Coordinates of C-alpha atoms in Angstrom, one line a residue:
M1 CA -1.8 32.0 -23.3
A2 CA -4.2 30.7 -20.4
K3 CA -5.4 33.6 -17.9
L4 CA -7.5 34.1 -14.8
I5 CA -10.4 36.6 -14.7
L6 CA -10.7 37.8 -11.1
S7 CA -14.3 39.1 -10.0
M8 CA -16.4 39.7 -6.8
D9 CA -20.2 39.8 -7.0
G10 CA -20.2 39.8 -11.0
L11 CA -17.8 43.1 -10.8
V12 CA -14.5 42.1 -13.1
L13 CA -11.7 43.3 -10.8
K14 CA -8.6 42.3 -13.0
E15 CA -7.4 39.7 -15.5
I16 CA -4.3 37.6 -14.4
P17 CA -2.0 36.0 -17.4
L18 CA -0.6 32.6 -16.2
N19 CA 2.6 33.6 -17.5
K20 CA 4.7 31.4 -14.9
E21 CA 5.0 27.8 -14.4
R22 CA 3.9 28.1 -10.6
M23 CA 1.7 30.6 -9.2
T24 CA 0.6 30.9 -5.8
I25 CA -2.9 32.6 -4.7
G26 CA -3.3 33.5 -1.1
R27 CA -3.6 36.5 1.5
K28 CA -0.2 37.0 2.1
P29 CA 1.7 39.9 0.3
H30 CA 4.4 37.3 -1.3
N31 CA 1.9 35.4 -3.5
D32 CA 1.8 35.7 -7.2
I33 CA -2.3 36.3 -6.8
Q34 CA -2.7 38.0 -3.8
I35 CA -6.1 38.3 -2.6
D36 CA -6.7 40.5 0.6
N37 CA -9.6 38.8 2.4
L38 CA -9.7 36.9 5.9
A39 CA -11.7 34.0 4.3
I40 CA -8.4 33.3 2.1
S41 CA -5.6 31.4 3.5
G42 CA -2.5 32.9 3.5
E43 CA -0.9 30.5 1.2
H44 CA -4.5 29.2 -0.3
A45 CA -3.6 27.1 -3.6
V46 CA -1.3 27.0 -6.0
L47 CA -1.6 26.8 -10.2
V48 CA 1.0 24.8 -12.1
T49 CA 0.8 25.4 -16.0
I50 CA 2.8 23.1 -18.2
L51 CA 2.8 23.9 -22.0
N52 CA -1.0 24.3 -22.6
D53 CA -2.5 22.7 -19.5
S54 CA -2.9 24.1 -16.0
F55 CA -3.6 22.3 -12.7
L56 CA -4.9 23.8 -9.3
E57 CA -3.7 22.0 -6.1
D58 CA -5.3 23.5 -2.7
L59 CA -2.5 24.0 -0.2
N60 CA -4.8 22.8 2.9
S61 CA -6.5 26.0 3.3
T62 CA -8.8 26.7 6.1
N63 CA -11.9 27.3 4.0
G64 CA -11.1 24.9 1.2
T65 CA -11.0 25.6 -2.5
Y66 CA -14.1 25.1 -4.9
I67 CA -14.4 24.8 -8.5
N68 CA -17.7 24.9 -10.4
G69 CA -19.2 24.6 -6.6
Q70 CA -17.4 21.4 -6.0
S71 CA -14.7 20.9 -3.2
V72 CA -11.1 20.0 -4.9
K73 CA -7.8 19.3 -3.7
K74 CA -6.3 18.8 -7.0
H75 CA -8.2 19.7 -10.2
F76 CA -7.0 19.8 -14.0
L77 CA -8.5 23.1 -15.4
Q78 CA -10.7 23.2 -18.1
H79 CA -11.6 26.5 -20.3
G80 CA -14.3 28.0 -18.2
D81 CA -14.1 26.6 -15.2
V82 CA -14.7 29.0 -12.2
I83 CA -12.3 28.8 -9.1
E84 CA -14.2 29.9 -6.0
L85 CA -12.3 31.7 -3.1
G86 CA -14.8 33.1 -0.5
K87 CA -16.6 35.6 -2.3
Y88 CA -14.0 35.9 -4.9
R89 CA -14.2 34.1 -8.4
L90 CA -11.3 33.3 -10.7
R91 CA -12.6 32.1 -14.5
Y92 CA -9.9 30.2 -16.2
V93 CA -9.6 30.9 -19.8
N94 CA -7.8 28.7 -22.2
E95 CA -9.0 28.7 -25.6
V96 CA -5.7 26.6 -26.9
P97 CA -6.9 23.2 -27.1
Q98 CA -6.0 21.0 -24.2
Q99 CA -4.9 17.3 -23.6
A100 CA -8.1 15.5 -22.1
A101 CA -7.4 14.7 -18.2
P102 CA -7.8 11.3 -17.0
A103 CA -10.9 11.2 -14.8
D104 CA -9.3 10.3 -11.8
F105 CA -6.4 13.5 -12.0
E106 CA -7.1 14.6 -8.6
K107 CA -5.1 11.2 -7.7
T108 CA -2.0 12.6 -9.0
M109 CA 0.7 11.5 -6.7
I110 CA 3.2 13.8 -4.7
L111 CA 6.1 11.7 -3.3
R112 CA 7.2 12.5 0.2
P113 CA 10.2 10.6 1.9
D114 CA 7.3 9.0 4.7
T115 CA 4.7 7.7 1.8
M116 CA 4.4 6.6 -1.5
R117 CA 1.2 5.3 -3.3
K118 CA 1.1 3.1 -6.4
T119 CA -1.7 3.7 -8.9
A120 CA -2.5 1.5 -12.2
E121 CA -5.8 3.3 -13.9
Q122 CA -4.8 3.3 -17.8
I123 CA -5.7 6.4 -19.8
E124 CA -7.9 5.6 -22.7
S125 CA -6.1 6.8 -26.1
K126 CA -8.4 7.8 -28.8
G127 CA -7.1 7.2 -32.3
M128 CA -7.8 9.3 -35.5
G129 CA -9.7 7.9 -38.2
D130 CA -8.5 8.3 -41.9
T131 CA -9.8 10.8 -43.9
Q132 CA -11.6 9.6 -47.1
V133 CA -10.8 11.7 -50.1
G134 CA -13.6 11.8 -52.6
M135 CA -12.8 12.1 -56.5
K136 CA -14.9 13.6 -59.1
S137 CA -14.9 12.8 -62.7
A138 CA -16.0 15.2 -65.4
T139 CA -17.5 14.8 -68.7
Q140 CA -15.4 16.9 -71.6
T141 CA -17.8 18.0 -74.5
A142 CA -16.1 18.3 -77.7
P143 CA -17.6 20.3 -80.8
P144 CA -19.6 18.3 -83.5
G145 CA -17.5 16.0 -85.6
T146 CA -14.6 16.3 -83.5
H147 CA -12.9 13.3 -81.2
A148 CA -12.8 13.9 -77.4
E149 CA -10.0 12.6 -75.6
A150 CA -10.8 11.1 -72.0
P151 CA -9.4 13.1 -69.5
P152 CA -5.8 11.6 -68.1
P153 CA -6.4 9.4 -65.0
A154 CA -6.1 11.0 -61.8
P155 CA -3.0 10.3 -60.2
A156 CA -3.1 7.6 -57.3
Q157 CA -3.7 8.7 -54.0
P158 CA -1.0 7.7 -51.3
A159 CA -1.7 5.3 -49.0
P160 CA -2.9 6.7 -45.7
A161 CA 0.3 6.7 -43.0
P162 CA 0.1 3.9 -40.4
A163 CA -1.0 5.2 -37.6
A164 CA 1.3 6.2 -34.7
A165 CA 2.1 3.6 -32.3
A166 CA 0.7 4.3 -28.7
Q167 CA 3.1 5.7 -26.4
P168 CA 4.6 3.0 -24.2
L169 CA 3.8 3.0 -20.6
A170 CA 6.8 4.4 -18.4
A171 CA 7.6 4.3 -14.7
I172 CA 10.1 5.5 -12.3
Q173 CA 11.7 3.4 -9.6
I174 CA 13.2 4.7 -6.5
L175 CA 16.6 4.1 -6.1
S176 CA 17.6 5.7 -2.7
G177 CA 15.9 6.6 0.4
A178 CA 13.1 4.9 2.6
N179 CA 11.2 4.3 -0.4
A180 CA 14.4 2.5 -2.3
G181 CA 12.8 -0.2 -4.7
K182 CA 9.6 0.9 -4.9
E183 CA 7.7 1.7 -8.4
L184 CA 5.4 4.1 -9.7
E185 CA 3.9 3.7 -13.1
L186 CA 3.4 7.2 -14.9
T187 CA -0.4 6.6 -15.9
K188 CA -1.4 10.0 -15.6
T189 CA -1.4 13.3 -17.8
L190 CA 0.8 14.9 -15.1
T191 CA 2.6 13.4 -12.3
T192 CA 4.0 15.3 -9.3
L193 CA 7.3 14.4 -7.7
G194 CA 8.8 15.9 -4.9
K195 CA 8.8 17.5 -1.5
P196 CA 6.6 20.3 -1.7
G197 CA 8.1 23.6 -0.2
V198 CA 11.8 21.9 -0.9
Q199 CA 11.6 20.5 -4.6
V200 CA 9.0 19.8 -7.0
A201 CA 8.9 18.4 -10.6
V202 CA 6.2 17.5 -13.0
I203 CA 6.5 14.8 -15.3
A204 CA 4.1 15.3 -18.3
R205 CA 2.7 12.2 -20.6
R206 CA 2.4 13.2 -24.0
P207 CA 1.4 11.7 -27.1
H208 CA 5.7 12.0 -28.5
G209 CA 6.9 11.2 -25.0
Y210 CA 7.4 11.9 -21.4
F211 CA 8.6 15.4 -20.0
I212 CA 10.0 16.6 -17.0
T213 CA 9.9 20.3 -15.8
H214 CA 11.1 22.0 -12.6
V215 CA 8.0 23.5 -10.8
E216 CA 9.4 24.7 -7.3
G217 CA 12.8 24.9 -5.2
A218 CA 15.6 26.8 -5.5
N219 CA 17.6 23.9 -6.7
F220 CA 17.0 22.2 -10.0
P221 CA 16.3 18.6 -10.6
V222 CA 19.2 16.6 -12.6
V223 CA 18.5 14.1 -15.1
S224 CA 21.3 11.7 -16.1
G225 CA 23.6 14.4 -14.9
V226 CA 22.2 17.4 -17.1
T227 CA 20.5 20.0 -14.7
L228 CA 17.1 20.9 -15.8
E229 CA 16.7 24.7 -17.2
A230 CA 13.8 26.9 -16.1
N231 CA 10.7 27.1 -17.9
K232 CA 11.9 24.0 -20.0
P233 CA 10.5 20.6 -20.3
H234 CA 13.2 18.0 -20.6
P235 CA 12.5 14.9 -22.6
L236 CA 13.2 11.6 -20.5
N237 CA 15.0 8.8 -22.2
D238 CA 14.8 5.0 -21.1
H239 CA 16.8 4.4 -18.1
D240 CA 17.4 8.0 -17.1
I241 CA 18.6 8.7 -13.6
I242 CA 16.5 11.3 -12.0
E243 CA 17.9 13.3 -8.9
L244 CA 15.4 15.2 -7.0
A245 CA 14.9 16.3 -3.6
G246 CA 17.6 14.1 -2.7
V247 CA 16.3 11.3 -4.0
K248 CA 17.4 9.3 -7.0
M249 CA 14.9 7.5 -9.4
E250 CA 15.3 5.5 -12.4
F251 CA 12.8 6.5 -15.3
F252 CA 12.3 3.5 -17.9
F253 CA 9.6 2.2 -20.1
K254 CA 7.7 -1.1 -19.2
V255 CA 7.8 -3.4 -22.5

């Protein structure tokens, strides 16, 4: 399980396991990670963890959020990243292999009723090469005057399995509301949908499919009539209808 190590002036204060999908950081007591310091906003930032991946988003804080010395609005966290909040440091520790984040992860969309942007940068997929298996022949030595039989031939190696087909690109089309008819291609590792503070979900693009997970809100999204469960990614199928934050949208594969 990933965790944060909170420190100040080089002194470790505590370790915080990331055991919830959504954890807020801020000065006010209701935050999951409370840091009582005037340099930190009441609700400063939020951490969202989906499977083995975590990303941080600044919540329009007064003094901003820095990671490894750089100001960020949204950042895909990598093992060893240091989140800087005033004099405090939160080092991200996650030794479980993570899926590589696209270079433009900070452009992950949040869909609001008054705006919707479309991005189309493709994520480069990396294939795995076949593994060569070497065969070693052995020479059998027989005593003098005897006949040495040749060793039986080694069984034929099975042909390598064909590489898995690349995951087809998917998209969502808005079916209701002010943005009805608009389309968003799901090219990102994580795409955030919904209304912050009301209802938010995340669609994760994985090698074996697309999955939607509830992140924020008292009401859970509905996918083709099925209400999502807490802390459980739900697989998306072609032409699923998603109901989220009062908006209907259709998930489909682009072929």
